[in-house]
Amino acid sequence: MSIANEHQLYVVMNGRVIGDVQRTGKRRMRLRYSDSRGQSFTPLSVSMPGPIGRYRESILDPWLSGLLPDRPETLRQWRRQFGISHENDAYSLLRHVGEDLAGAAQFVRPERLEAVLERSGRLIPLDGPRIAEMLRRAKADLPVSDIDNGQGKFSLAGAQAKIALHRTEGGWTDPSGSVPSTHILKPAIPGMTDQDLVEAVTLRTASYLELSVAKCSVEEFGDERAIVVERYDRAQQSDGRWIRVHQEDMCQALGMWPTRKYESQGGPGAVSLADLIRRESRQPSDDVRRLVRALIFNWLVCGTDAHARNYSLLLSGQTIRLAPLYDLNSHLAYSDGSGNSLSMSVGGMFHADRITVDNWVRFAPALHIEPDWLRNEIDRQRESLLDAMAAAAASTDIAIYDSPAVRRLLSNTADWMDRRFERGGR
Ligand SMILES: Nc1ncnc2c1ncn2[C@@H]1O[C@H](COP(=O)(O)OP(=O)(O)OP(=O)(O)O)[C@@H](O)[C@H]1O
Ligand SMILES: [Mg+2]
């Protein structure tokens, strides 16, 4: 490989080079767009809108870092496998794991460009035991495959172990090159028994409450089990081919480092997200309402980890929308809710059990929402929440495990709602 090659990564979106990233020094790099499609050009980020102009490391480096896992141990193992000595070197890691990411962009080494553009992707069939082994490796922070075949591998944000696979009618496969993963598989968080079930119940509860949510199921692979989440950033075309749909999380959209995902650590809160959506969305009032529905839901179920990276924007040409919800988790399977802090405050209040409907209503103008709509939305969700959660827990793929954690989730949620609303919660 030539020296020059190490200093360049092409940015590809669905078979087109839209630009490249040049590394110009140890800590210096710049993105240059080279796509001339005008209106149909999709930028990497609302923080790097293009279509002309260059973006330097101050904005690019945090954005690239947002494509990588949050788990320090995973990053350490990856650095070891790929022989990268510096910490916080997103560019060097993406040279090895940049071909299947959140969103549509692929970061492709020059010597791989032709193969990726020719759309010569591959699907390697996987059986249950092999997937179980991949899940075990992910849990142990090891690269899911121990060979670096230079064909990309996936990278996804987040603090939990996960793998990304492609599902065909014939079964599960490991994709590479132009063929994207279609699903994300996450085993339960160690130490939180049946957390995969709890996440599935929470996601489905939200969906029964008519929030827009990623679809999921719970499945077994050999002797491992995982929540299987359908990727909304992938779409199948009428000719059967899969395309990638672009997205970025809220820290990326706001030009912030991924380490600032919590409002309490200087990250964006609900007002910043609502402002961003108002500024960027094609349907600002719809999307702000969708955001506020999610914030209310996370309060009602004590979804304590709903930080800025658990909300994303979808970008397609000049059309920007709030993405469906993902990674919803009620903490009420593991606590009674007292003392729990939310990731995003309601007008500066983080303690879930101290927040009242009046606090929400007073917060409405800052979120660009009519107070009456907000009050009605809280009523709407709280009236149906327990039924929705019971229905979610009764789905076959969850009910068969007769999980004590899910039973606790149901009973703690009922108690928590009682305390919120019956005993002076207003
Ligand atoms: N259904 C989905 N479709 C497309 N992208 C998704 C989907 N679910 C998650 N993602 C992407 O993958 C990333 C990691 O997923 P997720 O948030 O579920 O992981 P996590 O490790 O549980 O996160 P956290 O650190 O917040 O606990 C998300 O930030 C998002 O970019
Ligand atoms: Mg997450």
PDB file of N, CA and C in Angstrom, residues 103-180:
ATOM      1  N   GLY A 103     -26.272   4.665   9.208  1.00  0.00           N
ATOM      2  CA  GLY A 103     -26.460   5.586   8.101  1.00  0.00           C
ATOM      3  C   GLY A 103     -25.917   5.033   6.794  1.00  0.00           C
ATOM      4  N   ALA A 104     -25.850   5.915   5.782  1.00  0.00           N
ATOM      5  CA  ALA A 104     -25.538   5.435   4.425  1.00  0.00           C
ATOM      6  C   ALA A 104     -24.068   5.522   4.074  1.00  0.00           C
ATOM      7  N   ALA A 105     -23.293   6.284   4.834  1.00  0.00           N
ATOM      8  CA  ALA A 105     -21.910   6.494   4.406  1.00  0.00           C
ATOM      9  C   ALA A 105     -21.061   5.254   4.643  1.00  0.00           C
ATOM     10  N   GLN A 106     -20.200   4.979   3.681  1.00  0.00           N
ATOM     11  CA  GLN A 106     -19.159   3.970   3.856  1.00  0.00           C
ATOM     12  C   GLN A 106     -17.823   4.699   3.715  1.00  0.00           C
ATOM     13  N   PHE A 107     -16.889   4.393   4.610  1.00  0.00           N
ATOM     14  CA  PHE A 107     -15.551   4.983   4.522  1.00  0.00           C
ATOM     15  C   PHE A 107     -14.630   3.897   3.984  1.00  0.00           C
ATOM     16  N   VAL A 108     -14.149   4.113   2.766  1.00  0.00           N
ATOM     17  CA  VAL A 108     -13.544   3.025   1.999  1.00  0.00           C
ATOM     18  C   VAL A 108     -12.093   3.340   1.665  1.00  0.00           C
ATOM     19  N   ARG A 109     -11.224   2.383   1.978  1.00  0.00           N
ATOM     20  CA  ARG A 109      -9.811   2.538   1.607  1.00  0.00           C
ATOM     21  C   ARG A 109      -9.685   2.550   0.088  1.00  0.00           C
ATOM     22  N   PRO A 110      -8.707   3.303  -0.441  1.00  0.00           N
ATOM     23  CA  PRO A 110      -8.562   3.393  -1.898  1.00  0.00           C
ATOM     24  C   PRO A 110      -8.504   2.022  -2.579  1.00  0.00           C
ATOM     25  N   GLU A 111      -7.809   1.070  -1.998  1.00  0.00           N
ATOM     26  CA  GLU A 111      -7.665  -0.228  -2.688  1.00  0.00           C
ATOM     27  C   GLU A 111      -8.961  -1.045  -2.655  1.00  0.00           C
ATOM     28  N   ARG A 112      -9.935  -0.636  -1.846  1.00  0.00           N
ATOM     29  CA  ARG A 112     -11.220  -1.337  -1.783  1.00  0.00           C
ATOM     30  C   ARG A 112     -12.300  -0.631  -2.614  1.00  0.00           C
ATOM     31  N   LEU A 113     -11.949   0.558  -3.123  1.00  0.00           N
ATOM     32  CA  LEU A 113     -12.993   1.388  -3.743  1.00  0.00           C
ATOM     33  C   LEU A 113     -13.665   0.696  -4.923  1.00  0.00           C
ATOM     34  N   GLU A 114     -12.835   0.124  -5.812  1.00  0.00           N
ATOM     35  CA  GLU A 114     -13.412  -0.487  -6.999  1.00  0.00           C
ATOM     36  C   GLU A 114     -14.420  -1.571  -6.623  1.00  0.00           C
ATOM     37  N   ALA A 115     -14.034  -2.417  -5.695  1.00  0.00           N
ATOM     38  CA  ALA A 115     -14.919  -3.524  -5.291  1.00  0.00           C
ATOM     39  C   ALA A 115     -16.227  -2.986  -4.709  1.00  0.00           C
ATOM     40  N   VAL A 116     -16.131  -1.943  -3.889  1.00  0.00           N
ATOM     41  CA  VAL A 116     -17.349  -1.411  -3.266  1.00  0.00           C
ATOM     42  C   VAL A 116     -18.239  -0.744  -4.316  1.00  0.00           C
ATOM     43  N   LEU A 117     -17.623  -0.033  -5.262  1.00  0.00           N
ATOM     44  CA  LEU A 117     -18.428   0.642  -6.292  1.00  0.00           C
ATOM     45  C   LEU A 117     -19.039  -0.342  -7.272  1.00  0.00           C
ATOM     46  N   GLU A 118     -18.336  -1.433  -7.529  1.00  0.00           N
ATOM     47  CA  GLU A 118     -18.891  -2.459  -8.426  1.00  0.00           C
ATOM     48  C   GLU A 118     -20.064  -3.180  -7.786  1.00  0.00           C
ATOM     49  N   ARG A 119     -20.330  -2.830  -6.541  1.00  0.00           N
ATOM     50  CA  ARG A 119     -21.411  -3.464  -5.784  1.00  0.00           C
ATOM     51  C   ARG A 119     -21.187  -4.957  -5.644  1.00  0.00           C
ATOM     52  N   SER A 120     -19.910  -5.322  -5.564  1.00  0.00           N
ATOM     53  CA  SER A 120     -19.623  -6.745  -5.409  1.00  0.00           C
ATOM     54  C   SER A 120     -19.564  -7.079  -3.923  1.00  0.00           C
ATOM     55  N   GLY A 121     -20.709  -7.071  -3.304  1.00  0.00           N
ATOM     56  CA  GLY A 121     -20.748  -7.447  -1.903  1.00  0.00           C
ATOM     57  C   GLY A 121     -20.837  -8.955  -1.764  1.00  0.00           C
ATOM     58  N   ARG A 122     -20.611  -9.431  -0.549  1.00  0.00           N
ATOM     59  CA  ARG A 122     -20.703 -10.872  -0.338  1.00  0.00           C
ATOM     60  C   ARG A 122     -21.568 -11.153   0.868  1.00  0.00           C
ATOM     61  N   LEU A 123     -22.223 -12.295   0.861  1.00  0.00           N
ATOM     62  CA  LEU A 123     -23.001 -12.725   2.014  1.00  0.00           C
ATOM     63  C   LEU A 123     -22.504 -14.103   2.418  1.00  0.00           C
ATOM     64  N   ILE A 124     -21.977 -14.194   3.613  1.00  0.00           N
ATOM     65  CA  ILE A 124     -21.504 -15.502   4.089  1.00  0.00           C
ATOM     66  C   ILE A 124     -22.571 -16.089   5.016  1.00  0.00           C
ATOM     67  N   PRO A 125     -23.135 -17.256   4.650  1.00  0.00           N
ATOM     68  CA  PRO A 125     -24.193 -17.849   5.485  1.00  0.00           C
ATOM     69  C   PRO A 125     -23.680 -18.161   6.898  1.00  0.00           C
ATOM     70  N   LEU A 126     -24.549 -17.957   7.876  1.00  0.00           N
ATOM     71  CA  LEU A 126     -24.170 -18.201   9.270  1.00  0.00           C
ATOM     72  C   LEU A 126     -25.208 -19.111   9.912  1.00  0.00           C
ATOM     73  N   ASP A 127     -24.747 -20.121  10.656  1.00  0.00           N
ATOM     74  CA  ASP A 127     -25.715 -20.931  11.397  1.00  0.00           C
ATOM     75  C   ASP A 127     -25.788 -20.430  12.849  1.00  0.00           C
ATOM     76  N   GLY A 128     -26.732 -20.974  13.602  1.00  0.00           N
ATOM     77  CA  GLY A 128     -26.961 -20.518  14.977  1.00  0.00           C
ATOM     78  C   GLY A 128     -25.700 -20.544  15.838  1.00  0.00           C
ATOM     79  N   PRO A 129     -24.975 -21.683  15.878  1.00  0.00           N
ATOM     80  CA  PRO A 129     -23.771 -21.732  16.714  1.00  0.00           C
ATOM     81  C   PRO A 129     -22.734 -20.669  16.332  1.00  0.00           C
ATOM     82  N   ARG A 130     -22.624 -20.390  15.044  1.00  0.00           N
ATOM     83  CA  ARG A 130     -21.645 -19.384  14.601  1.00  0.00           C
ATOM     84  C   ARG A 130     -22.074 -17.989  15.086  1.00  0.00           C
ATOM     85  N   ILE A 131     -23.377 -17.701  14.997  1.00  0.00           N
ATOM     86  CA  ILE A 131     -23.869 -16.397  15.478  1.00  0.00           C
ATOM     87  C   ILE A 131     -23.690 -16.312  16.996  1.00  0.00           C
ATOM     88  N   ALA A 132     -23.947 -17.446  17.678  1.00  0.00           N
ATOM     89  CA  ALA A 132     -23.741 -17.466  19.136  1.00  0.00           C
ATOM     90  C   ALA A 132     -22.287 -17.121  19.461  1.00  0.00           C
ATOM     91  N   GLU A 133     -21.367 -17.654  18.679  1.00  0.00           N
ATOM     92  CA  GLU A 133     -19.946 -17.376  18.894  1.00  0.00           C
ATOM     93  C   GLU A 133     -19.654 -15.878  18.660  1.00  0.00           C
ATOM     94  N   MET A 134     -20.270 -15.316  17.634  1.00  0.00           N
ATOM     95  CA  MET A 134     -20.076 -13.877  17.370  1.00  0.00           C
ATOM     96  C   MET A 134     -20.618 -13.041  18.534  1.00  0.00           C
ATOM     97  N   LEU A 135     -21.781 -13.437  19.052  1.00  0.00           N
ATOM     98  CA  LEU A 135     -22.358 -12.694  20.184  1.00  0.00           C
ATOM     99  C   LEU A 135     -21.446 -12.796  21.407  1.00  0.00           C
ATOM    100  N   ARG A 136     -20.903 -14.016  21.624  1.00  0.00           N
ATOM    101  CA  ARG A 136     -19.994 -14.197  22.774  1.00  0.00           C
ATOM    102  C   ARG A 136     -18.749 -13.341  22.611  1.00  0.00           C
ATOM    103  N   ARG A 137     -18.221 -13.296  21.397  1.00  0.00           N
ATOM    104  CA  ARG A 137     -17.025 -12.487  21.149  1.00  0.00           C
ATOM    105  C   ARG A 137     -17.344 -11.004  21.381  1.00  0.00           C
ATOM    106  N   ALA A 138     -18.518 -10.569  20.913  1.00  0.00           N
ATOM    107  CA  ALA A 138     -18.887  -9.159  21.107  1.00  0.00           C
ATOM    108  C   ALA A 138     -18.995  -8.850  22.598  1.00  0.00           C
ATOM    109  N   LYS A 139     -19.581  -9.805  23.354  1.00  0.00           N
ATOM    110  CA  LYS A 139     -19.724  -9.574  24.801  1.00  0.00           C
ATOM    111  C   LYS A 139     -18.364  -9.488  25.476  1.00  0.00           C
ATOM    112  N   ALA A 140     -17.393 -10.228  24.918  1.00  0.00           N
ATOM    113  CA  ALA A 140     -16.043 -10.215  25.498  1.00  0.00           C
ATOM    114  C   ALA A 140     -15.199  -9.091  24.888  1.00  0.00           C
ATOM    115  N   ASP A 141     -15.835  -8.185  24.138  1.00  0.00           N
ATOM    116  CA  ASP A 141     -15.162  -7.046  23.496  1.00  0.00           C
ATOM    117  C   ASP A 141     -14.157  -7.455  22.437  1.00  0.00           C
ATOM    118  N   LEU A 142     -14.250  -8.696  21.971  1.00  0.00           N
ATOM    119  CA  LEU A 142     -13.334  -9.125  20.912  1.00  0.00           C
ATOM    120  C   LEU A 142     -13.952  -8.788  19.557  1.00  0.00           C
ATOM    121  N   PRO A 143     -13.105  -8.544  18.552  1.00  0.00           N
ATOM    122  CA  PRO A 143     -13.673  -8.369  17.208  1.00  0.00           C
ATOM    123  C   PRO A 143     -14.489  -9.612  16.858  1.00  0.00           C
ATOM    124  N   VAL A 144     -15.650  -9.445  16.235  1.00  0.00           N
ATOM    125  CA  VAL A 144     -16.531 -10.600  16.052  1.00  0.00           C
ATOM    126  C   VAL A 144     -15.929 -11.647  15.142  1.00  0.00           C
ATOM    127  N   SER A 145     -15.000 -11.207  14.272  1.00  0.00           N
ATOM    128  CA  SER A 145     -14.273 -12.191  13.476  1.00  0.00           C
ATOM    129  C   SER A 145     -12.798 -11.934  13.744  1.00  0.00           C
ATOM    130  N   ASP A 146     -12.001 -13.022  13.848  1.00  0.00           N
ATOM    131  CA  ASP A 146     -10.604 -12.762  14.210  1.00  0.00           C
ATOM    132  C   ASP A 146      -9.703 -12.563  12.999  1.00  0.00           C
ATOM    133  N   ILE A 147     -10.303 -12.553  11.803  1.00  0.00           N
ATOM    134  CA  ILE A 147      -9.453 -12.230  10.648  1.00  0.00           C
ATOM    135  C   ILE A 147      -9.838 -10.852  10.106  1.00  0.00           C
ATOM    136  N   ASP A 148      -8.825 -10.044   9.791  1.00  0.00           N
ATOM    137  CA  ASP A 148      -9.097  -8.765   9.151  1.00  0.00           C
ATOM    138  C   ASP A 148      -8.968  -8.987   7.656  1.00  0.00           C
ATOM    139  N   ASN A 149     -10.087  -9.228   7.012  1.00  0.00           N
ATOM    140  CA  ASN A 149     -10.023  -9.479   5.570  1.00  0.00           C
ATOM    141  C   ASN A 149     -10.104  -8.175   4.781  1.00  0.00           C
ATOM    142  N   GLY A 150      -9.988  -7.058   5.485  1.00  0.00           N
ATOM    143  CA  GLY A 150      -9.954  -5.766   4.804  1.00  0.00           C
ATOM    144  C   GLY A 150     -11.289  -5.391   4.191  1.00  0.00           C
ATOM    145  N   GLN A 151     -12.338  -6.124   4.502  1.00  0.00           N
ATOM    146  CA  GLN A 151     -13.607  -5.871   3.834  1.00  0.00           C
ATOM    147  C   GLN A 151     -14.582  -5.115   4.708  1.00  0.00           C
ATOM    148  N   GLY A 152     -14.035  -4.272   5.535  1.00  0.00           N
ATOM    149  CA  GLY A 152     -14.923  -3.338   6.212  1.00  0.00           C
ATOM    150  C   GLY A 152     -15.274  -3.716   7.624  1.00  0.00           C
ATOM    151  N   LYS A 153     -16.066  -4.743   7.830  1.00  0.00           N
ATOM    152  CA  LYS A 153     -16.674  -5.035   9.121  1.00  0.00           C
ATOM    153  C   LYS A 153     -17.574  -3.884   9.511  1.00  0.00           C
ATOM    154  N   PHE A 154     -18.409  -4.132  10.534  1.00  0.00           N
ATOM    155  CA  PHE A 154     -19.346  -3.087  10.904  1.00  0.00           C
ATOM    156  C   PHE A 154     -18.809  -2.311  12.098  1.00  0.00           C
ATOM    157  N   SER A 155     -19.338  -1.135  12.274  1.00  0.00           N
ATOM    158  CA  SER A 155     -19.139  -0.413  13.521  1.00  0.00           C
ATOM    159  C   SER A 155     -20.440   0.284  13.862  1.00  0.00           C
ATOM    160  N   LEU A 156     -20.827   0.198  15.123  1.00  0.00           N
ATOM    161  CA  LEU A 156     -22.017   0.899  15.593  1.00  0.00           C
ATOM    162  C   LEU A 156     -21.719   1.522  16.938  1.00  0.00           C
ATOM    163  N   ALA A 157     -22.367   2.662  17.185  1.00  0.00           N
ATOM    164  CA  ALA A 157     -22.197   3.346  18.460  1.00  0.00           C
ATOM    165  C   ALA A 157     -22.801   2.515  19.586  1.00  0.00           C
ATOM    166  N   GLY A 158     -22.603   3.010  20.795  1.00  0.00           N
ATOM    167  CA  GLY A 158     -23.302   2.439  21.932  1.00  0.00           C
ATOM    168  C   GLY A 158     -22.382   1.763  22.923  1.00  0.00           C
ATOM    169  N   ALA A 159     -22.913   1.625  24.146  1.00  0.00           N
ATOM    170  CA  ALA A 159     -22.130   1.050  25.236  1.00  0.00           C
ATOM    171  C   ALA A 159     -22.360  -0.449  25.370  1.00  0.00           C
ATOM    172  N   GLN A 160     -23.342  -0.988  24.624  1.00  0.00           N
ATOM    173  CA  GLN A 160     -23.650  -2.419  24.757  1.00  0.00           C
ATOM    174  C   GLN A 160     -23.002  -3.209  23.633  1.00  0.00           C
ATOM    175  N   ALA A 161     -22.730  -4.486  23.963  1.00  0.00           N
ATOM    176  CA  ALA A 161     -22.215  -5.395  22.939  1.00  0.00           C
ATOM    177  C   ALA A 161     -23.272  -5.587  21.864  1.00  0.00           C
ATOM    178  N   LYS A 162     -22.835  -5.677  20.610  1.00  0.00           N
ATOM    179  CA  LYS A 162     -23.813  -5.880  19.532  1.00  0.00           C
ATOM    180  C   LYS A 162     -23.110  -6.380  18.280  1.00  0.00           C
ATOM    181  N   ILE A 163     -23.879  -7.017  17.407  1.00  0.00           N
ATOM    182  CA  ILE A 163     -23.368  -7.348  16.083  1.00  0.00           C
ATOM    183  C   ILE A 163     -24.409  -6.924  15.048  1.00  0.00           C
ATOM    184  N   ALA A 164     -23.976  -6.781  13.801  1.00  0.00           N
ATOM    185  CA  ALA A 164     -24.889  -6.377  12.723  1.00  0.00           C
ATOM    186  C   ALA A 164     -24.819  -7.433  11.626  1.00  0.00           C
ATOM    187  N   LEU A 165     -25.967  -7.992  11.262  1.00  0.00           N
ATOM    188  CA  LEU A 165     -26.011  -9.069  10.257  1.00  0.00           C
ATOM    189  C   LEU A 165     -27.041  -8.748   9.184  1.00  0.00           C
ATOM    190  N   HIS A 166     -26.989  -9.535   8.125  1.00  0.00           N
ATOM    191  CA  HIS A 166     -27.932  -9.378   7.012  1.00  0.00           C
ATOM    192  C   HIS A 166     -28.840 -10.606   6.981  1.00  0.00           C
ATOM    193  N   ARG A 167     -30.155 -10.349   7.012  1.00  0.00           N
ATOM    194  CA  ARG A 167     -31.081 -11.484   6.994  1.00  0.00           C
ATOM    195  C   ARG A 167     -31.624 -11.669   5.578  1.00  0.00           C
ATOM    196  N   THR A 168     -31.558 -12.899   5.094  1.00  0.00           N
ATOM    197  CA  THR A 168     -32.164 -13.218   3.799  1.00  0.00           C
ATOM    198  C   THR A 168     -33.323 -14.181   4.060  1.00  0.00           C
ATOM    199  N   GLU A 169     -34.073 -14.473   3.005  1.00  0.00           N
ATOM    200  CA  GLU A 169     -35.157 -15.450   3.194  1.00  0.00           C
ATOM    201  C   GLU A 169     -34.607 -16.795   3.640  1.00  0.00           C
ATOM    202  N   GLY A 170     -33.368 -17.071   3.224  1.00  0.00           N
ATOM    203  CA  GLY A 170     -32.756 -18.362   3.558  1.00  0.00           C
ATOM    204  C   GLY A 170     -32.102 -18.385   4.928  1.00  0.00           C
ATOM    205  N   GLY A 171     -31.999 -17.253   5.589  1.00  0.00           N
ATOM    206  CA  GLY A 171     -31.394 -17.237   6.916  1.00  0.00           C
ATOM    207  C   GLY A 171     -30.410 -16.092   7.093  1.00  0.00           C
ATOM    208  N   TRP A 172     -29.654 -16.182   8.182  1.00  0.00           N
ATOM    209  CA  TRP A 172     -28.734 -15.098   8.539  1.00  0.00           C
ATOM    210  C   TRP A 172     -27.432 -15.197   7.755  1.00  0.00           C
ATOM    211  N   THR A 173     -26.873 -14.018   7.420  1.00  0.00           N
ATOM    212  CA  THR A 173     -25.580 -13.987   6.738  1.00  0.00           C
ATOM    213  C   THR A 173     -24.746 -12.832   7.268  1.00  0.00           C
ATOM    214  N   ASP A 174     -23.440 -12.960   7.024  1.00  0.00           N
ATOM    215  CA  ASP A 174     -22.491 -11.906   7.362  1.00  0.00           C
ATOM    216  C   ASP A 174     -22.220 -11.127   6.067  1.00  0.00           C
ATOM    217  N   PRO A 175     -22.627  -9.842   6.007  1.00  0.00           N
ATOM    218  CA  PRO A 175     -22.476  -9.100   4.750  1.00  0.00           C
ATOM    219  C   PRO A 175     -21.122  -8.410   4.648  1.00  0.00           C
ATOM    220  N   SER A 176     -20.730  -8.064   3.427  1.00  0.00           N
ATOM    221  CA  SER A 176     -19.533  -7.230   3.284  1.00  0.00           C
ATOM    222  C   SER A 176     -19.657  -6.380   2.026  1.00  0.00           C
ATOM    223  N   GLY A 177     -18.802  -5.370   1.954  1.00  0.00           N
ATOM    224  CA  GLY A 177     -18.753  -4.505   0.773  1.00  0.00           C
ATOM    225  C   GLY A 177     -20.015  -3.690   0.625  1.00  0.00           C
ATOM    226  N   SER A 178     -20.600  -3.743  -0.563  1.00  0.00           N
ATOM    227  CA  SER A 178     -21.745  -2.873  -0.823  1.00  0.00           C
ATOM    228  C   SER A 178     -23.024  -3.384  -0.154  1.00  0.00           C
ATOM    229  N   VAL A 179     -23.053  -4.658   0.245  1.00  0.00           N
ATOM    230  CA  VAL A 179     -24.274  -5.202   0.843  1.00  0.00           C
ATOM    231  C   VAL A 179     -24.325  -4.837   2.324  1.00  0.00           C
ATOM    232  N   PRO A 180     -25.383  -4.167   2.749  1.00  0.00           N
ATOM    233  CA  PRO A 180     -25.429  -3.732   4.149  1.00  0.00           C
ATOM    234  C   PRO A 180     -25.981  -4.790   5.104  1.00  0.00           C
TER     235      PRO A 180
END
